[in-house]
Structures are given as structure tokens and as C-alpha cells.
Short mmCIF file of C-alpha atoms in Angstrom, two decimals:
data_model
loop_
_atom_site.label_atom_id
_atom_site.label_comp_id
_atom_site.label_asym_id
_atom_site.label_seq_id
_atom_site.Cartn_x
_atom_site.Cartn_y
_atom_site.Cartn_z
CA ARG A 183 73.24 100.47 106.00
CA ARG A 184 74.11 96.81 107.15
CA GLY A 185 75.35 94.43 104.71
CA SER A 186 77.04 96.73 102.36
CA TYR A 187 80.76 96.76 101.42
CA PHE A 188 82.48 99.33 103.82
CA GLY A 189 85.96 100.45 104.32
CA ILE A 190 87.97 103.03 106.52
CA ILE A 191 91.05 104.42 105.21
CA HIS A 192 92.72 106.51 108.06
CA ALA A 193 95.57 108.80 106.64
CA ALA A 194 95.12 111.88 108.83
CA ALA A 195 98.52 113.44 110.52
CA PRO A 196 99.20 116.67 111.94
CA PRO A 197 102.13 118.44 110.44
CA LEU A 198 105.63 117.45 111.16
CA VAL A 199 107.29 119.42 114.06
CA ALA A 200 111.10 118.33 114.46
CA MET A 201 111.93 118.57 118.19
CA THR A 202 114.19 116.56 120.55
CA VAL A 203 112.55 114.03 122.92
CA GLU A 204 114.05 116.46 125.86
CA ASP A 205 112.07 119.56 124.48
CA GLU A 206 109.36 120.60 127.25
CA ARG A 207 106.86 120.70 123.95
CA CYS A 208 107.34 117.11 122.89
CA PHE A 209 104.56 115.95 125.02
CA ASP A 210 101.85 118.04 123.44
CA GLU A 211 103.41 116.94 120.18
CA LEU A 212 103.10 113.24 121.01
CA SER A 213 99.57 113.83 122.43
CA LEU A 214 98.61 115.68 119.18
CA HIS A 215 100.02 112.67 116.95
CA TRP A 216 98.42 110.12 119.26
CA GLN A 217 94.75 111.96 118.86
CA VAL A 218 94.82 112.64 115.32
CA GLY A 219 96.34 109.01 114.69
CA ALA A 220 95.18 106.12 117.18
CA ALA A 221 92.25 108.12 118.88
CA ALA A 222 90.75 109.32 116.01
CA LEU A 223 90.89 106.01 114.24
CA HIS A 224 89.55 104.18 117.27
CA ARG A 225 86.43 106.67 117.43
CA ILE A 226 85.79 106.11 113.58
CA VAL A 227 86.09 102.39 113.82
CA ALA A 228 83.85 102.23 117.20
CA GLY A 229 81.15 103.98 115.60
CA LEU A 230 81.40 102.59 112.06
CA SER A 231 82.18 98.81 112.58
CA PRO A 232 78.91 97.98 114.13
CA LEU A 233 77.68 98.78 110.30
CA MET A 234 80.51 96.55 108.86
CA ASP A 235 79.86 93.00 107.78
CA GLN A 236 81.92 90.47 105.96
CA GLY A 237 84.34 91.97 103.47
CA GLY A 238 84.75 95.18 105.63
CA VAL A 239 88.21 96.71 105.59
CA ILE A 240 90.33 99.41 107.82
CA VAL A 241 93.58 100.43 106.42
CA GLY A 242 96.03 102.93 108.25
CA ILE A 243 98.64 104.76 106.51
CA LEU A 244 101.69 105.05 108.75
CA THR A 245 105.26 105.50 107.96
CA GLN A 246 108.39 103.64 107.20
CA ALA A 247 109.89 105.07 110.21
CA VAL A 248 108.03 102.09 112.14
CA PHE A 249 110.77 99.75 110.90
CA GLY A 250 114.12 99.78 112.69
CA ALA A 251 115.65 102.90 114.12
CA PRO A 252 113.33 106.15 114.07
CA PRO A 253 114.80 109.25 112.51
CA PRO A 254 115.93 111.76 115.16
CA LYS A 255 113.76 114.61 116.53
CA MET A 256 110.56 112.66 115.19
CA ALA A 257 109.65 110.87 118.43
CA ALA A 258 106.04 112.37 118.36
CA TYR A 259 105.45 111.63 114.85
CA VAL A 260 106.57 107.97 114.99
CA SER A 261 105.17 107.33 118.31
CA GLY A 262 101.92 108.18 116.99
CA LYS A 263 102.13 105.94 114.00
CA MET A 264 103.50 103.13 116.33
CA ALA A 265 100.32 103.66 118.68
CA MET A 266 98.21 103.45 115.07
CA LEU A 267 99.98 100.07 114.26
CA GLY A 268 99.16 98.57 117.67
CA LEU A 269 95.51 99.47 117.30
CA LEU A 270 95.32 98.10 113.74
CA ARG A 271 96.86 94.74 114.89
CA SER A 272 94.20 94.64 117.74
CA LEU A 273 91.54 95.39 115.22
CA ALA A 274 92.74 92.79 113.22
CA VAL A 275 92.56 90.14 115.98
CA GLU A 276 89.11 91.30 117.52
CA LEU A 277 87.24 92.33 114.06
CA GLY A 278 88.87 89.39 112.21
CA PRO A 279 86.15 86.81 113.28
CA ARG A 280 83.55 89.08 111.89
CA GLY A 281 85.35 89.14 108.35
CA ILE A 282 86.59 92.82 108.95
CA ARG A 283 90.16 93.02 107.98
CA SER A 284 92.52 95.36 109.43
CA ASN A 285 96.04 96.60 107.74
CA ALA A 286 98.63 99.03 107.50
CA VAL A 287 100.63 100.64 104.72
CA SER A 288 103.80 102.11 105.41
CA PRO A 289 105.38 104.34 102.76
CA GLY A 290 108.69 105.66 102.57
CA MET A 291 108.97 109.39 102.05
CA MET A 292 107.18 110.93 99.26
CA ASN A 293 107.24 114.43 97.48
CA THR A 294 103.82 115.64 99.11
CA PRO A 295 102.76 118.83 100.72
CA PHE A 296 103.26 116.81 103.98
CA SER A 297 107.05 116.68 103.27
CA ARG A 298 107.42 120.02 101.68
CA ASP A 299 109.63 121.55 104.70
CA VAL A 300 111.80 118.67 104.26
CA ALA A 301 115.20 119.61 102.52
CA GLN A 302 115.63 118.42 99.09
CA ARG A 303 119.08 117.08 99.94
CA LEU A 304 117.43 114.65 102.52
CA LYS A 305 114.99 113.45 99.98
CA GLN A 306 118.01 112.82 97.77
CA VAL A 307 119.68 110.80 100.32
CA GLU A 308 116.48 109.01 101.07
CA ALA A 309 116.08 107.87 97.74
CA LEU A 310 119.41 106.44 97.35
CA ASN A 311 118.73 104.45 100.44
CA SER A 312 116.11 102.56 98.56
CA PRO A 313 117.42 99.74 96.06
CA LEU A 314 114.91 101.23 93.64
CA ARG A 315 116.74 104.62 93.91
CA ARG A 316 113.68 106.70 94.14
CA LEU A 317 111.07 107.82 96.64
CA CYS A 318 107.75 106.17 96.87
CA SER A 319 104.69 107.80 94.86
CA VAL A 320 101.04 108.62 95.98
CA GLU A 321 100.03 106.41 93.29
CA GLU A 322 101.83 103.68 94.70
CA VAL A 323 100.37 104.12 98.15
CA ALA A 324 96.79 104.20 96.75
CA ASP A 325 97.79 101.00 94.69
CA ALA A 326 98.51 99.23 97.74
CA VAL A 327 95.59 100.38 99.73
CA ALA A 328 93.17 99.26 96.81
CA PHE A 329 94.94 95.84 96.68
CA LEU A 330 94.03 95.54 100.48
CA CYS A 331 90.42 96.55 99.88
CA GLU A 332 89.85 94.57 96.80
CA PRO A 333 88.89 90.84 96.81
CA SER A 334 92.44 89.81 96.01
CA GLY A 335 93.30 90.83 99.47
CA ARG A 336 90.80 89.08 101.19
CA PHE A 337 93.06 86.72 103.18
CA VAL A 338 95.44 89.78 104.33
CA ASN A 339 94.86 90.66 107.81
CA GLY A 340 97.16 92.22 110.47
CA VAL A 341 99.77 93.11 107.99
CA ASN A 342 101.77 96.35 107.93
CA LEU A 343 103.13 96.41 104.22
CA PRO A 344 106.33 98.19 103.67
CA LEU A 345 106.47 100.37 100.58
CA THR A 346 109.84 101.26 100.98
CA GLY A 347 111.35 100.20 97.47
CA GLY A 348 113.28 97.70 99.69
CA ALA A 349 114.84 100.00 101.94
CA SER A 350 112.98 98.11 104.74
CA MET A 351 112.75 94.19 104.11
CA LEU A 352 110.84 92.21 106.58
#
């Protein structure tokens, strides 16, 4: 319905598969991450943005791996998230004049089903790399998304908010 407040939160991601960039399957993984991330977001926005008016918001959930050097064997995952970031920035520029804001949230590692196969030792190291000495929580991601969707975030557009506990400082 035109004129109603409307938002799109895109958090979809295929399972993580660790592989080197030289692995012959890497292209297929890259394509999958691009399709589930940037391409799906594009299709959703293309279909729904005509229904959005002033105050509309689009938020993509990315990863802290878009800052600095990516982790090894995660080229498909990180490339898919970087493609989403580029699309979100383009949406911010092109839809901004209509009052539709587009932003991203890039959390650090979290304890979720998505990261269940990540070794506990690696999660501990990740927590120690943060000045807050812990992992990001799902609730903290939800709070950041809520801020970007609420009136208090109405002048935030084209931003990628790091939720890294200070491990990434921009």
C-alpha cells in the first residue's frame, strides 16, 4: 500500500563453506553467495521499492570481514557480502531523493547456528581481538537494525555500521 512505512531487512546467506580461491568449486560458491546476497536483495528492492515512500528503509546484514583483510578460505562469503555493500550504497544514492534510506550492519562473529561449525578456539580468539573481549550478540545486531529503522536514524543513509566491539574502527 503506497504511503505506508515500509522496510526491508536482508539477512539471508547460504552456509559457510571454507575453500581456497584456487579450488575449482570456488566459482560456484561465489555465484551462490552473490545470488543469495546481492542479486536477491536487488530483486526484492526492485519489486518493493515502488511501494515505498518517505521514511522507507533498507538494511543489509553483512560481516566484519568487509573491513580490512578477509579471513582465508572465505572468498565466496566475503565477495558476496562486498557485492551487497556496493548495491546498498548505490541504493542509498538512487533512492535517497525519495526519502528511502539504505544502510548496512556488519557484525563480528556471533554464536548462532550459522557459525556452529566454527571451532570454539577460533571464537575465543575472535573475542580476544575485540577491545570489549567478547563476541557480538544477536540482540545487539537487532538493536542496531532497529536504530536504523526508527525515526532516530532518519538522517543515516549509505552507512555500514561495524558491530565489532572496536575490532574494526572507521
